[in-house]
Amino acid sequence: MFEYKRTTLHQKRRMMLRIWVAGVFALACFVGLVGRLWYLQVERYEGFAARADQNRIAVVPVPPRRGEILDRNGVVLARNYRDYTLEVVPADVKDMDALLEELSPIVYISPYQRRRFEQALAQSGRYASVILRNNLSDLEASWFAAHAYKFPGVELKARWVREYPQGASAAHVLGYVGRLSEADMTRLEESGELGNYRGTNTIGKKGIEKTWEQTLHGKTGVEEVEVTASGRPVRTLQRTDPVPGSDLRLSLDIGLQKIAEAQFEGKRGALVAIEPGTGEVLAFVSAPSFDPNLFVDGIDVDSWRELNESPDYPLINRPLYSTYPIGSTYKPFVALAALELGVRPPTLRIPDPGYYELGGQRFRNAAGAVYGPTDMHRAIVVSSDTYFYSLGPEIGVNALHDFSKQFGFGQLTGIDLDGERRGVLPSTDWKRQSYRKPEQQRWYAGESVSVAVGQGYNAFTLLQLAQATAVLADGGSYVEPHLVSKIHNPQTGDTVATSTAPTHVIDLKPQNLKVIRDAMVDVLKSGTARKAFAGASYLAAGKTGTAQVFSLRGAKYNAAHIEERLRDHALFMAYAPVDNPRIALALIVENGGWGATVAAPIARTVFDYWLDPERIAERQRLVERVKDGS
């Protein structure tokens, strides 16, 4: 009996101990849970709340609408339209071929679109969104939206798409937009602008689109969207609207541009027309041209090969990048240099037996012409090479370099386009820096002979020749040529004009300018370009030019016996009207032959269009409407 009671008491004590231990353990666990709850809910609240919001809220960039580009009269040259696209993220697709087969009955994908998609896939990362199909109709878009759940990794999107309604017209001015490349992304990151391109697929690649990219692009907006765990959007919580890019009004006149382009049908060449005094570019032709719409979503292989391998090089911006000897169109500037430097008076007659001899070498007139005693006026009108051959050594290459430099020859003009070349305006310093061997670095008197007639080492762009002609027409006032004349902010409605102040004014004597102007007028009235400008209702001044492509080495030139691409270039420069110049131009027809018969008629057509009284009155009415704000 005693043993039984003792055992029971012992068991009770053991049970109580267990209860106390369990209670303390439970209390410790409870305290730990409370402490952890405090830590999570209070101490780490801000951090975990932010992470929860990141999981719950998706920040979606909203790309801005790109600014439009218009000509001086408001004609649209580059615009945007809304487009539905199907885009694929390769990392989210298990079997791409199976996906495309399953998708085809719902949304038609042509063989060409599939090839282009596969090419884009090969060039993109696994997590980059790649366009499978664009330009979906409303019916196709709604049909896919109803079946979108079947296609993980495929997303229907709406975007702004660039369009060039004028096609190939002014393509080298406008340039084009293209897909953002790795190089573009790196450059944007280095400049701190990458954040502004989130959600944007394209960027300006050439022309105005590239040069004015920051102005045209605008600022990207942000949209905070609540999403489910699977990433499906539920509602929009907050939105910061994007800022659209500014619209650009160009100085270009698309009517004049197309008239000029039509003159180069089937030809290779370039033309630039500038308004003297303002520097506004009125026409900018590079022939042949290309369709910039091909590049918007990435050019296909066949189109790229056709453009890139063409012997006519349609992608080269000829007025800006190609350099040429400009032949006799250089003579008015050489004559003006002689007058300003006091080298030779205009009335002095130089014998012209058809050649100029220096050091036992004869430099002959074109076509073997003989002009007899010739003064400066007649030398320009009939384009006497002998007169200018003799003038070259008298002026000297360095003096001619310093004088011509003021007009922009061999210099960057500063036009608002990328890729401009400087060209070559020769001098003794230039030759020393350009050649390694001492005998090559020496300047010879015979080289001054060739330089004075626009040949030899001279290599200028057509833009430089047009700019120099505009400066000459305006009496020596140098205004940088430019294409963008006004910038319009679509949000505020403000319009800002670009600067047209002269960068410098060349100190030229009026009597010397008159000698050159009168001679250039007679070139068109009774000289080499008289046939092209017969019956013109305005008075113009100009100069024809023919430039050799390769040396004949004393042989007689015969175009019929020379391969077409080795024939002479045809050039022309002019401005009009003489008393109040409204347009100055320069043009070249590559391998065209004589400037008088090939290039001058093109200039006549351009002048006739621009100086037509009805069109002048129409442009004036437009200016008045703009001033009135109507």
PDB file of N, CA and C in Angstrom, residues 430-517:
ATOM      1  N   TRP A 430      49.437  71.076 -96.864  1.00  0.00           N
ATOM      2  CA  TRP A 430      48.614  69.875 -97.051  1.00  0.00           C
ATOM      3  C   TRP A 430      49.426  68.772 -97.714  1.00  0.00           C
ATOM      4  N   LYS A 431      50.217  69.118 -98.725  1.00  0.00           N
ATOM      5  CA  LYS A 431      50.969  68.093 -99.442  1.00  0.00           C
ATOM      6  C   LYS A 431      52.062  67.482 -98.563  1.00  0.00           C
ATOM      7  N   ARG A 432      52.702  68.312 -97.740  1.00  0.00           N
ATOM      8  CA  ARG A 432      53.731  67.786 -96.845  1.00  0.00           C
ATOM      9  C   ARG A 432      53.135  66.793 -95.838  1.00  0.00           C
ATOM     10  N   GLN A 433      51.920  67.073 -95.386  1.00  0.00           N
ATOM     11  CA  GLN A 433      51.281  66.203 -94.400  1.00  0.00           C
ATOM     12  C   GLN A 433      50.665  64.955 -95.030  1.00  0.00           C
ATOM     13  N   SER A 434      50.400  65.005 -96.330  1.00  0.00           N
ATOM     14  CA  SER A 434      49.682  63.912 -96.988  1.00  0.00           C
ATOM     15  C   SER A 434      50.603  62.848 -97.566  1.00  0.00           C
ATOM     16  N   TYR A 435      51.873  63.187 -97.808  1.00  0.00           N
ATOM     17  CA  TYR A 435      52.790  62.249 -98.446  1.00  0.00           C
ATOM     18  C   TYR A 435      54.005  62.004 -97.554  1.00  0.00           C
ATOM     19  N   ARG A 436      54.570  60.815 -97.680  1.00  0.00           N
ATOM     20  CA  ARG A 436      55.697  60.427 -96.842  1.00  0.00           C
ATOM     21  C   ARG A 436      57.052  60.738 -97.481  1.00  0.00           C
ATOM     22  N   LYS A 437      57.180  60.426 -98.770  1.00  0.00           N
ATOM     23  CA  LYS A 437      58.466  60.587 -99.441  1.00  0.00           C
ATOM     24  C   LYS A 437      58.755  62.070 -99.701  1.00  0.00           C
ATOM     25  N   PRO A 438      59.986  62.507 -99.476  1.00  0.00           N
ATOM     26  CA  PRO A 438      60.338  63.932 -99.674  1.00  0.00           C
ATOM     27  C   PRO A 438      60.033  64.437-101.079  1.00  0.00           C
ATOM     28  N   GLU A 439      60.291  63.601-102.098  1.00  0.00           N
ATOM     29  CA  GLU A 439      60.028  64.047-103.468  1.00  0.00           C
ATOM     30  C   GLU A 439      58.536  64.223-103.738  1.00  0.00           C
ATOM     31  N   GLN A 440      57.705  63.481-102.978  1.00  0.00           N
ATOM     32  CA  GLN A 440      56.260  63.635-103.129  1.00  0.00           C
ATOM     33  C   GLN A 440      55.728  64.840-102.357  1.00  0.00           C
ATOM     34  N   GLN A 441      56.449  65.253-101.334  1.00  0.00           N
ATOM     35  CA  GLN A 441      55.998  66.374-100.497  1.00  0.00           C
ATOM     36  C   GLN A 441      56.254  67.728-101.143  1.00  0.00           C
ATOM     37  N   ARG A 442      57.097  67.752-102.141  1.00  0.00           N
ATOM     38  CA  ARG A 442      57.437  69.015-102.798  1.00  0.00           C
ATOM     39  C   ARG A 442      56.297  69.485-103.701  1.00  0.00           C
ATOM     40  N   TRP A 443      56.038  70.770-103.674  1.00  0.00           N
ATOM     41  CA  TRP A 443      55.007  71.342-104.543  1.00  0.00           C
ATOM     42  C   TRP A 443      55.666  71.849-105.823  1.00  0.00           C
ATOM     43  N   TYR A 444      55.113  71.434-106.972  1.00  0.00           N
ATOM     44  CA  TYR A 444      55.666  71.809-108.275  1.00  0.00           C
ATOM     45  C   TYR A 444      54.797  72.883-108.923  1.00  0.00           C
ATOM     46  N   ALA A 445      55.424  73.747-109.710  1.00  0.00           N
ATOM     47  CA  ALA A 445      54.698  74.848-110.363  1.00  0.00           C
ATOM     48  C   ALA A 445      53.593  74.316-111.266  1.00  0.00           C
ATOM     49  N   GLY A 446      53.833  73.180-111.926  1.00  0.00           N
ATOM     50  CA  GLY A 446      52.826  72.615-112.814  1.00  0.00           C
ATOM     51  C   GLY A 446      51.562  72.198-112.078  1.00  0.00           C
ATOM     52  N   GLU A 447      51.687  71.912-110.791  1.00  0.00           N
ATOM     53  CA  GLU A 447      50.500  71.544-110.009  1.00  0.00           C
ATOM     54  C   GLU A 447      49.614  72.753-109.755  1.00  0.00           C
ATOM     55  N   SER A 448      50.215  73.927-109.646  1.00  0.00           N
ATOM     56  CA  SER A 448      49.418  75.152-109.513  1.00  0.00           C
ATOM     57  C   SER A 448      48.619  75.427-110.775  1.00  0.00           C
ATOM     58  N   VAL A 449      49.157  75.000-111.914  1.00  0.00           N
ATOM     59  CA  VAL A 449      48.467  75.177-113.192  1.00  0.00           C
ATOM     60  C   VAL A 449      47.148  74.405-113.180  1.00  0.00           C
ATOM     61  N   SER A 450      47.196  73.150-112.770  1.00  0.00           N
ATOM     62  CA  SER A 450      45.989  72.313-112.764  1.00  0.00           C
ATOM     63  C   SER A 450      44.989  72.768-111.711  1.00  0.00           C
ATOM     64  N   VAL A 451      45.495  73.178-110.559  1.00  0.00           N
ATOM     65  CA  VAL A 451      44.612  73.603-109.465  1.00  0.00           C
ATOM     66  C   VAL A 451      43.771  74.809-109.875  1.00  0.00           C
ATOM     67  N   ALA A 452      44.337  75.713-110.671  1.00  0.00           N
ATOM     68  CA  ALA A 452      43.640  76.947-111.053  1.00  0.00           C
ATOM     69  C   ALA A 452      42.443  76.701-111.954  1.00  0.00           C
ATOM     70  N   VAL A 453      42.346  75.519-112.577  1.00  0.00           N
ATOM     71  CA  VAL A 453      41.184  75.211-113.420  1.00  0.00           C
ATOM     72  C   VAL A 453      40.297  74.149-112.758  1.00  0.00           C
ATOM     73  N   GLY A 454      40.432  73.997-111.444  1.00  0.00           N
ATOM     74  CA  GLY A 454      39.551  73.088-110.707  1.00  0.00           C
ATOM     75  C   GLY A 454      39.891  71.630-110.843  1.00  0.00           C
ATOM     76  N   GLN A 455      41.101  71.321-111.322  1.00  0.00           N
ATOM     77  CA  GLN A 455      41.524  69.922-111.463  1.00  0.00           C
ATOM     78  C   GLN A 455      42.633  69.646-110.442  1.00  0.00           C
ATOM     79  N   GLY A 456      43.527  68.732-110.769  1.00  0.00           N
ATOM     80  CA  GLY A 456      44.630  68.429-109.882  1.00  0.00           C
ATOM     81  C   GLY A 456      44.168  67.818-108.573  1.00  0.00           C
ATOM     82  N   TYR A 457      44.707  68.362-107.471  1.00  0.00           N
ATOM     83  CA  TYR A 457      44.395  67.810-106.149  1.00  0.00           C
ATOM     84  C   TYR A 457      43.038  68.281-105.609  1.00  0.00           C
ATOM     85  N   ASN A 458      42.426  69.239-106.268  1.00  0.00           N
ATOM     86  CA  ASN A 458      41.136  69.741-105.795  1.00  0.00           C
ATOM     87  C   ASN A 458      40.115  68.612-105.690  1.00  0.00           C
ATOM     88  N   ALA A 459      39.454  68.520-104.553  1.00  0.00           N
ATOM     89  CA  ALA A 459      38.389  67.521-104.359  1.00  0.00           C
ATOM     90  C   ALA A 459      37.374  68.103-103.389  1.00  0.00           C
ATOM     91  N   PHE A 460      36.258  68.593-103.932  1.00  0.00           N
ATOM     92  CA  PHE A 460      35.251  69.269-103.126  1.00  0.00           C
ATOM     93  C   PHE A 460      33.918  68.526-103.201  1.00  0.00           C
ATOM     94  N   THR A 461      33.094  68.724-102.198  1.00  0.00           N
ATOM     95  CA  THR A 461      31.741  68.179-102.250  1.00  0.00           C
ATOM     96  C   THR A 461      30.837  69.156-103.004  1.00  0.00           C
ATOM     97  N   LEU A 462      29.730  68.639-103.524  1.00  0.00           N
ATOM     98  CA  LEU A 462      28.762  69.509-104.207  1.00  0.00           C
ATOM     99  C   LEU A 462      28.144  70.503-103.233  1.00  0.00           C
ATOM    100  N   LEU A 463      28.028  70.096-101.988  1.00  0.00           N
ATOM    101  CA  LEU A 463      27.511  71.017-100.977  1.00  0.00           C
ATOM    102  C   LEU A 463      28.443  72.209-100.814  1.00  0.00           C
ATOM    103  N   GLN A 464      29.753  71.979-100.839  1.00  0.00           N
ATOM    104  CA  GLN A 464      30.706  73.075-100.726  1.00  0.00           C
ATOM    105  C   GLN A 464      30.608  74.019-101.916  1.00  0.00           C
ATOM    106  N   LEU A 465      30.447  73.468-103.114  1.00  0.00           N
ATOM    107  CA  LEU A 465      30.321  74.322-104.306  1.00  0.00           C
ATOM    108  C   LEU A 465      29.035  75.138-104.256  1.00  0.00           C
ATOM    109  N   ALA A 466      27.934  74.515-103.826  1.00  0.00           N
ATOM    110  CA  ALA A 466      26.668  75.242-103.709  1.00  0.00           C
ATOM    111  C   ALA A 466      26.759  76.322-102.642  1.00  0.00           C
ATOM    112  N   GLN A 467      27.404  76.013-101.524  1.00  0.00           N
ATOM    113  CA  GLN A 467      27.563  76.993-100.456  1.00  0.00           C
ATOM    114  C   GLN A 467      28.426  78.160-100.914  1.00  0.00           C
ATOM    115  N   ALA A 468      29.514  77.873-101.610  1.00  0.00           N
ATOM    116  CA  ALA A 468      30.381  78.939-102.114  1.00  0.00           C
ATOM    117  C   ALA A 468      29.630  79.828-103.101  1.00  0.00           C
ATOM    118  N   THR A 469      28.780  79.220-103.932  1.00  0.00           N
ATOM    119  CA  THR A 469      27.978  79.993-104.888  1.00  0.00           C
ATOM    120  C   THR A 469      26.996  80.901-104.164  1.00  0.00           C
ATOM    121  N   ALA A 470      26.376  80.394-103.081  1.00  0.00           N
ATOM    122  CA  ALA A 470      25.439  81.208-102.291  1.00  0.00           C
ATOM    123  C   ALA A 470      26.169  82.366-101.619  1.00  0.00           C
ATOM    124  N   VAL A 471      27.378  82.116-101.119  1.00  0.00           N
ATOM    125  CA  VAL A 471      28.173  83.181-100.483  1.00  0.00           C
ATOM    126  C   VAL A 471      28.551  84.233-101.521  1.00  0.00           C
ATOM    127  N   LEU A 472      28.945  83.799-102.706  1.00  0.00           N
ATOM    128  CA  LEU A 472      29.278  84.730-103.783  1.00  0.00           C
ATOM    129  C   LEU A 472      28.057  85.561-104.167  1.00  0.00           C
ATOM    130  N   ALA A 473      26.890  84.915-104.268  1.00  0.00           N
ATOM    131  CA  ALA A 473      25.659  85.616-104.636  1.00  0.00           C
ATOM    132  C   ALA A 473      25.274  86.664-103.600  1.00  0.00           C
ATOM    133  N   ASP A 474      25.613  86.391-102.321  1.00  0.00           N
ATOM    134  CA  ASP A 474      25.244  87.308-101.237  1.00  0.00           C
ATOM    135  C   ASP A 474      26.356  88.290-100.914  1.00  0.00           C
ATOM    136  N   GLY A 475      27.345  88.399-101.798  1.00  0.00           N
ATOM    137  CA  GLY A 475      28.388  89.406-101.623  1.00  0.00           C
ATOM    138  C   GLY A 475      29.430  89.066-100.584  1.00  0.00           C
ATOM    139  N   GLY A 476      29.561  87.802-100.204  1.00  0.00           N
ATOM    140  CA  GLY A 476      30.605  87.403 -99.256  1.00  0.00           C
ATOM    141  C   GLY A 476      30.107  87.077 -97.873  1.00  0.00           C
ATOM    142  N   SER A 477      28.798  87.131 -97.633  1.00  0.00           N
ATOM    143  CA  SER A 477      28.239  86.805 -96.319  1.00  0.00           C
ATOM    144  C   SER A 477      28.079  85.291 -96.195  1.00  0.00           C
ATOM    145  N   TYR A 478      28.761  84.704 -95.214  1.00  0.00           N
ATOM    146  CA  TYR A 478      28.756  83.251 -95.047  1.00  0.00           C
ATOM    147  C   TYR A 478      27.772  82.857 -93.943  1.00  0.00           C
ATOM    148  N   VAL A 479      26.680  82.206 -94.346  1.00  0.00           N
ATOM    149  CA  VAL A 479      25.708  81.656 -93.408  1.00  0.00           C
ATOM    150  C   VAL A 479      25.741  80.138 -93.551  1.00  0.00           C
ATOM    151  N   GLU A 480      25.915  79.424 -92.465  1.00  0.00           N
ATOM    152  CA  GLU A 480      26.004  77.971 -92.544  1.00  0.00           C
ATOM    153  C   GLU A 480      24.733  77.388 -93.168  1.00  0.00           C
ATOM    154  N   PRO A 481      24.881  76.481 -94.118  1.00  0.00           N
ATOM    155  CA  PRO A 481      23.694  75.856 -94.712  1.00  0.00           C
ATOM    156  C   PRO A 481      22.998  74.964 -93.678  1.00  0.00           C
ATOM    157  N   HIS A 482      21.682  74.958 -93.714  1.00  0.00           N
ATOM    158  CA  HIS A 482      20.939  74.126 -92.767  1.00  0.00           C
ATOM    159  C   HIS A 482      19.614  73.707 -93.384  1.00  0.00           C
ATOM    160  N   LEU A 483      19.093  72.603 -92.876  1.00  0.00           N
ATOM    161  CA  LEU A 483      17.839  72.032 -93.375  1.00  0.00           C
ATOM    162  C   LEU A 483      16.673  72.266 -92.440  1.00  0.00           C
ATOM    163  N   VAL A 484      16.901  72.228 -91.137  1.00  0.00           N
ATOM    164  CA  VAL A 484      15.823  72.460 -90.170  1.00  0.00           C
ATOM    165  C   VAL A 484      15.696  73.966 -89.954  1.00  0.00           C
ATOM    166  N   SER A 485      14.529  74.494 -90.287  1.00  0.00           N
ATOM    167  CA  SER A 485      14.311  75.940 -90.145  1.00  0.00           C
ATOM    168  C   SER A 485      13.491  76.283 -88.912  1.00  0.00           C
ATOM    169  N   LYS A 486      12.610  75.347 -88.480  1.00  0.00           N
ATOM    170  CA  LYS A 486      11.761  75.619 -87.317  1.00  0.00           C
ATOM    171  C   LYS A 486      11.545  74.334 -86.521  1.00  0.00           C
ATOM    172  N   ILE A 487      11.427  74.502 -85.196  1.00  0.00           N
ATOM    173  CA  ILE A 487      11.148  73.390 -84.287  1.00  0.00           C
ATOM    174  C   ILE A 487       9.843  73.691 -83.565  1.00  0.00           C
ATOM    175  N   HIS A 488       8.877  72.780 -83.700  1.00  0.00           N
ATOM    176  CA  HIS A 488       7.545  72.996 -83.127  1.00  0.00           C
ATOM    177  C   HIS A 488       7.303  72.024 -81.983  1.00  0.00           C
ATOM    178  N   ASN A 489       6.968  72.565 -80.811  1.00  0.00           N
ATOM    179  CA  ASN A 489       6.636  71.751 -79.647  1.00  0.00           C
ATOM    180  C   ASN A 489       5.138  71.473 -79.659  1.00  0.00           C
ATOM    181  N   PRO A 490       4.713  70.217 -79.860  1.00  0.00           N
ATOM    182  CA  PRO A 490       3.269  69.934 -79.974  1.00  0.00           C
ATOM    183  C   PRO A 490       2.514  70.105 -78.661  1.00  0.00           C
ATOM    184  N   GLN A 491       3.206  70.065 -77.522  1.00  0.00           N
ATOM    185  CA  GLN A 491       2.523  70.219 -76.238  1.00  0.00           C
ATOM    186  C   GLN A 491       2.225  71.674 -75.925  1.00  0.00           C
ATOM    187  N   THR A 492       3.234  72.539 -76.086  1.00  0.00           N
ATOM    188  CA  THR A 492       3.051  73.954 -75.756  1.00  0.00           C
ATOM    189  C   THR A 492       2.571  74.772 -76.943  1.00  0.00           C
ATOM    190  N   GLY A 493       2.788  74.232 -78.155  1.00  0.00           N
ATOM    191  CA  GLY A 493       2.436  74.980 -79.355  1.00  0.00           C
ATOM    192  C   GLY A 493       3.478  75.994 -79.765  1.00  0.00           C
ATOM    193  N   ASP A 494       4.590  76.054 -79.029  1.00  0.00           N
ATOM    194  CA  ASP A 494       5.653  77.024 -79.344  1.00  0.00           C
ATOM    195  C   ASP A 494       6.448  76.572 -80.569  1.00  0.00           C
ATOM    196  N   THR A 495       6.836  77.544 -81.376  1.00  0.00           N
ATOM    197  CA  THR A 495       7.675  77.288 -82.550  1.00  0.00           C
ATOM    198  C   THR A 495       8.914  78.169 -82.466  1.00  0.00           C
ATOM    199  N   VAL A 496      10.080  77.532 -82.582  1.00  0.00           N
ATOM    200  CA  VAL A 496      11.352  78.256 -82.484  1.00  0.00           C
ATOM    201  C   VAL A 496      12.076  78.140 -83.816  1.00  0.00           C
ATOM    202  N   ALA A 497      12.527  79.268 -84.346  1.00  0.00           N
ATOM    203  CA  ALA A 497      13.273  79.285 -85.600  1.00  0.00           C
ATOM    204  C   ALA A 497      14.752  79.053 -85.324  1.00  0.00           C
ATOM    205  N   THR A 498      15.412  78.325 -86.213  1.00  0.00           N
ATOM    206  CA  THR A 498      16.849  78.112 -86.075  1.00  0.00           C
ATOM    207  C   THR A 498      17.595  79.367 -86.522  1.00  0.00           C
ATOM    208  N   SER A 499      18.814  79.509 -86.060  1.00  0.00           N
ATOM    209  CA  SER A 499      19.598  80.717 -86.326  1.00  0.00           C
ATOM    210  C   SER A 499      20.038  80.791 -87.781  1.00  0.00           C
ATOM    211  N   THR A 500      20.025  82.005 -88.328  1.00  0.00           N
ATOM    212  CA  THR A 500      20.504  82.224 -89.701  1.00  0.00           C
ATOM    213  C   THR A 500      21.495  83.386 -89.746  1.00  0.00           C
ATOM    214  N   ALA A 501      22.193  83.640 -88.638  1.00  0.00           N
ATOM    215  CA  ALA A 501      23.165  84.737 -88.601  1.00  0.00           C
ATOM    216  C   ALA A 501      24.444  84.324 -89.314  1.00  0.00           C
ATOM    217  N   PRO A 502      25.094  85.256 -90.038  1.00  0.00           N
ATOM    218  CA  PRO A 502      26.359  84.925 -90.716  1.00  0.00           C
ATOM    219  C   PRO A 502      27.451  84.577 -89.711  1.00  0.00           C
ATOM    220  N   THR A 503      28.255  83.577 -90.039  1.00  0.00           N
ATOM    221  CA  THR A 503      29.398  83.236 -89.191  1.00  0.00           C
ATOM    222  C   THR A 503      30.577  84.159 -89.475  1.00  0.00           C
ATOM    223  N   HIS A 504      30.673  84.616 -90.728  1.00  0.00           N
ATOM    224  CA  HIS A 504      31.689  85.608 -91.071  1.00  0.00           C
ATOM    225  C   HIS A 504      31.320  86.250 -92.406  1.00  0.00           C
ATOM    226  N   VAL A 505      31.896  87.396 -92.664  1.00  0.00           N
ATOM    227  CA  VAL A 505      31.672  88.119 -93.920  1.00  0.00           C
ATOM    228  C   VAL A 505      33.030  88.335 -94.584  1.00  0.00           C
ATOM    229  N   ILE A 506      33.154  87.857 -95.816  1.00  0.00           N
ATOM    230  CA  ILE A 506      34.409  88.004 -96.556  1.00  0.00           C
ATOM    231  C   ILE A 506      34.506  89.447 -97.067  1.00  0.00           C
ATOM    232  N   ASP A 507      35.626  90.067 -96.806  1.00  0.00           N
ATOM    233  CA  ASP A 507      35.832  91.462 -97.219  1.00  0.00           C
ATOM    234  C   ASP A 507      36.165  91.501 -98.710  1.00  0.00           C
ATOM    235  N   LEU A 508      35.145  91.753 -99.515  1.00  0.00           N
ATOM    236  CA  LEU A 508      35.310  91.779-100.970  1.00  0.00           C
ATOM    237  C   LEU A 508      34.986  93.176-101.499  1.00  0.00           C
ATOM    238  N   LYS A 509      35.793  93.621-102.454  1.00  0.00           N
ATOM    239  CA  LYS A 509      35.560  94.941-103.048  1.00  0.00           C
ATOM    240  C   LYS A 509      34.385  94.861-104.028  1.00  0.00           C
ATOM    241  N   PRO A 510      33.448  95.789-103.947  1.00  0.00           N
ATOM    242  CA  PRO A 510      32.274  95.763-104.831  1.00  0.00           C
ATOM    243  C   PRO A 510      32.640  95.756-106.311  1.00  0.00           C
ATOM    244  N   GLN A 511      33.688  96.493-106.696  1.00  0.00           N
ATOM    245  CA  GLN A 511      34.053  96.539-108.116  1.00  0.00           C
ATOM    246  C   GLN A 511      34.578  95.187-108.596  1.00  0.00           C
ATOM    247  N   ASN A 512      35.223  94.452-107.715  1.00  0.00           N
ATOM    248  CA  ASN A 512      35.703  93.120-108.095  1.00  0.00           C
ATOM    249  C   ASN A 512      34.546  92.132-108.226  1.00  0.00           C
ATOM    250  N   LEU A 513      33.593  92.233-107.302  1.00  0.00           N
ATOM    251  CA  LEU A 513      32.399  91.394-107.382  1.00  0.00           C
ATOM    252  C   LEU A 513      31.640  91.660-108.676  1.00  0.00           C
ATOM    253  N   LYS A 514      31.593  92.929-109.078  1.00  0.00           N
ATOM    254  CA  LYS A 514      30.872  93.279-110.301  1.00  0.00           C
ATOM    255  C   LYS A 514      31.532  92.659-111.531  1.00  0.00           C
ATOM    256  N   VAL A 515      32.874  92.621-111.557  1.00  0.00           N
ATOM    257  CA  VAL A 515      33.582  92.012-112.689  1.00  0.00           C
ATOM    258  C   VAL A 515      33.182  90.541-112.821  1.00  0.00           C
ATOM    259  N   ILE A 516      33.181  89.822-111.720  1.00  0.00           N
ATOM    260  CA  ILE A 516      32.853  88.394-111.734  1.00  0.00           C
ATOM    261  C   ILE A 516      31.379  88.192-112.064  1.00  0.00           C
ATOM    262  N   ARG A 517      30.520  89.001-111.461  1.00  0.00           N
ATOM    263  CA  ARG A 517      29.085  88.844-111.711  1.00  0.00           C
ATOM    264  C   ARG A 517      28.744  89.107-113.171  1.00  0.00           C
TER     265      ARG A 517
END
